[in-house]
mmCIF file of C-alpha atoms in Angstrom:
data_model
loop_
_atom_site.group_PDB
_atom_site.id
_atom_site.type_symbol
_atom_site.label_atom_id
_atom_site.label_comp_id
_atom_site.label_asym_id
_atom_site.label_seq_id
_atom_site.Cartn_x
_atom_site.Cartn_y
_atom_site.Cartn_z
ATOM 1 C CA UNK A 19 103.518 26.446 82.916
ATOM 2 C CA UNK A 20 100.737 24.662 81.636
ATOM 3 C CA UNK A 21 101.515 22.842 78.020
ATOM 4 C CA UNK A 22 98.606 24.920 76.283
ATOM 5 C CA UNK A 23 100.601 28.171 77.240
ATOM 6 C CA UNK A 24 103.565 26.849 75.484
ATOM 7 C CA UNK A 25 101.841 25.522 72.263
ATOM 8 C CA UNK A 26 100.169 29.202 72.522
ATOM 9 C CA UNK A 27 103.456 30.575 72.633
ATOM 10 C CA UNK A 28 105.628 28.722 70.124
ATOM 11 C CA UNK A 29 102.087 29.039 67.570
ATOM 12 C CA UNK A 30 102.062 33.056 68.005
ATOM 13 C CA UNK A 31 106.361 33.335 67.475
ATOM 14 C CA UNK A 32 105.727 31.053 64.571
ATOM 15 C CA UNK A 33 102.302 33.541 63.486
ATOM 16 C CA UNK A 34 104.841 36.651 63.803
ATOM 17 C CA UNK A 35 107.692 34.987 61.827
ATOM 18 C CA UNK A 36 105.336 34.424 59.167
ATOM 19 C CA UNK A 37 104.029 37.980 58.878
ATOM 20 C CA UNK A 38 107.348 39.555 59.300
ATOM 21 C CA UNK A 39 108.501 37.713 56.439
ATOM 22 C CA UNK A 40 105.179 38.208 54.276
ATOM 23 C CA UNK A 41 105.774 42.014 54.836
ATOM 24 C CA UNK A 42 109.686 41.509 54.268
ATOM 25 C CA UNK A 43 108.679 39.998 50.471
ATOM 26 C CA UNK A 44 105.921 42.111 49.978
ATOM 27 C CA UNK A 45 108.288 45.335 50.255
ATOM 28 C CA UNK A 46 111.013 43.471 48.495
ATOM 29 C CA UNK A 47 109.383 42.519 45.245
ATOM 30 C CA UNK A 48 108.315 45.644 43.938
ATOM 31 C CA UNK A 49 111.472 47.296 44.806
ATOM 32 C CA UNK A 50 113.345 44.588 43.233
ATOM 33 C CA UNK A 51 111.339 45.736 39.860
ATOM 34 C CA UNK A 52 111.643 48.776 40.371
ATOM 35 C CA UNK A 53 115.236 48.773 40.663
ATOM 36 C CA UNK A 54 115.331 46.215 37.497
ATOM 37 C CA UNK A 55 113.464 48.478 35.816
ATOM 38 C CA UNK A 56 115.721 51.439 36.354
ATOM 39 C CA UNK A 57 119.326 49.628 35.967
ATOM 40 C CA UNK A 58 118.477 46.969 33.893
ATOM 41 C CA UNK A 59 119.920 44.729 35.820
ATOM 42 C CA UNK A 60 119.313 42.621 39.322
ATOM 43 C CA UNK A 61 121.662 44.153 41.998
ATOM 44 C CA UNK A 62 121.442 43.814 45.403
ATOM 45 C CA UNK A 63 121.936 47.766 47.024
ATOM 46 C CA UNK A 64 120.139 50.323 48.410
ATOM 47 C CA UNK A 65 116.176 48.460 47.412
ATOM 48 C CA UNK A 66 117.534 46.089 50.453
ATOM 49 C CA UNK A 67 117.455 49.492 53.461
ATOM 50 C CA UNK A 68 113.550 49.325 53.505
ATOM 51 C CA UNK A 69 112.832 46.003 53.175
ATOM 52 C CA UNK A 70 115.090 45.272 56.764
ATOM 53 C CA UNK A 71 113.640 48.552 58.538
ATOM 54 C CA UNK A 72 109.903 47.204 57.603
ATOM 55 C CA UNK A 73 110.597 43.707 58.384
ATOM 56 C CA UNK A 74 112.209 44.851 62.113
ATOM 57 C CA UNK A 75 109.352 47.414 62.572
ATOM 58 C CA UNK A 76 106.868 44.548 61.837
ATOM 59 C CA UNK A 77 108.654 42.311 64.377
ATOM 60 C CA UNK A 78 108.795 44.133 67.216
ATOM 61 C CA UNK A 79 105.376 45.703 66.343
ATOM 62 C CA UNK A 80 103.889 42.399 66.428
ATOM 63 C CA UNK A 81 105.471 41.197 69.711
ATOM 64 C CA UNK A 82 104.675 44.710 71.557
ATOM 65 C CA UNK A 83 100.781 43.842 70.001
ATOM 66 C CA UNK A 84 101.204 40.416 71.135
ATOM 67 C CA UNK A 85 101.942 41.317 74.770
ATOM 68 C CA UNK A 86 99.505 43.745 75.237
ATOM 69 C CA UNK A 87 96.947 41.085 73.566
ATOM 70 C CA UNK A 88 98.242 38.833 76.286
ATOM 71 C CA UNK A 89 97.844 41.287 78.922
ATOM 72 C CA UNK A 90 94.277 42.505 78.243
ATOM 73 C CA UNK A 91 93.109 38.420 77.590
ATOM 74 C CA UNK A 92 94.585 37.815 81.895
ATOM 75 C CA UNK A 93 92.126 40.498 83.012
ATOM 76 C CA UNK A 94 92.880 44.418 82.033
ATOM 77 C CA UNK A 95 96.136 46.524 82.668
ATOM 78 C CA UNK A 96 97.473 46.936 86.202
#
């Protein structure tokens, strides 16, 4: 394997672990208010259910994106 295939690779897992956990806080915070807002005080519950179902979604979203990226970029589908 050639050593730009490898920086490729470790800079597009480091790419997806960054937008996995951009999503993660971005569906965190507000339902972290929200739930503030409600109870009046910070608890850790149910506002944490989403947050890991977007988060996985997002992961394996970006990797099945990623390979077919990869896939079209060698030459088309076979």
């Amino acid at each position: 394997m050639k050593i730009a295939k490898i920086i490729a690779y470790i800079l597009s897992q480091l790419l997806r672990l960054w937008v996995t956990a951009c999503a993660a806080v971005m569906m965190y915070v507000p339902m972290s208010a929200l739930a503030y807002a409600e109870r009046g005080y910070r608890a850790v519950g149910g506002e944490m259910l989403p947050v890991a179902i977007v988060a996985v979604a997002v992961w394996y979203g970006l990797g099945w994106l990623m390979r077919e990226w990869y896939r079209t970029m060698r030459g088309g589908r076979k």
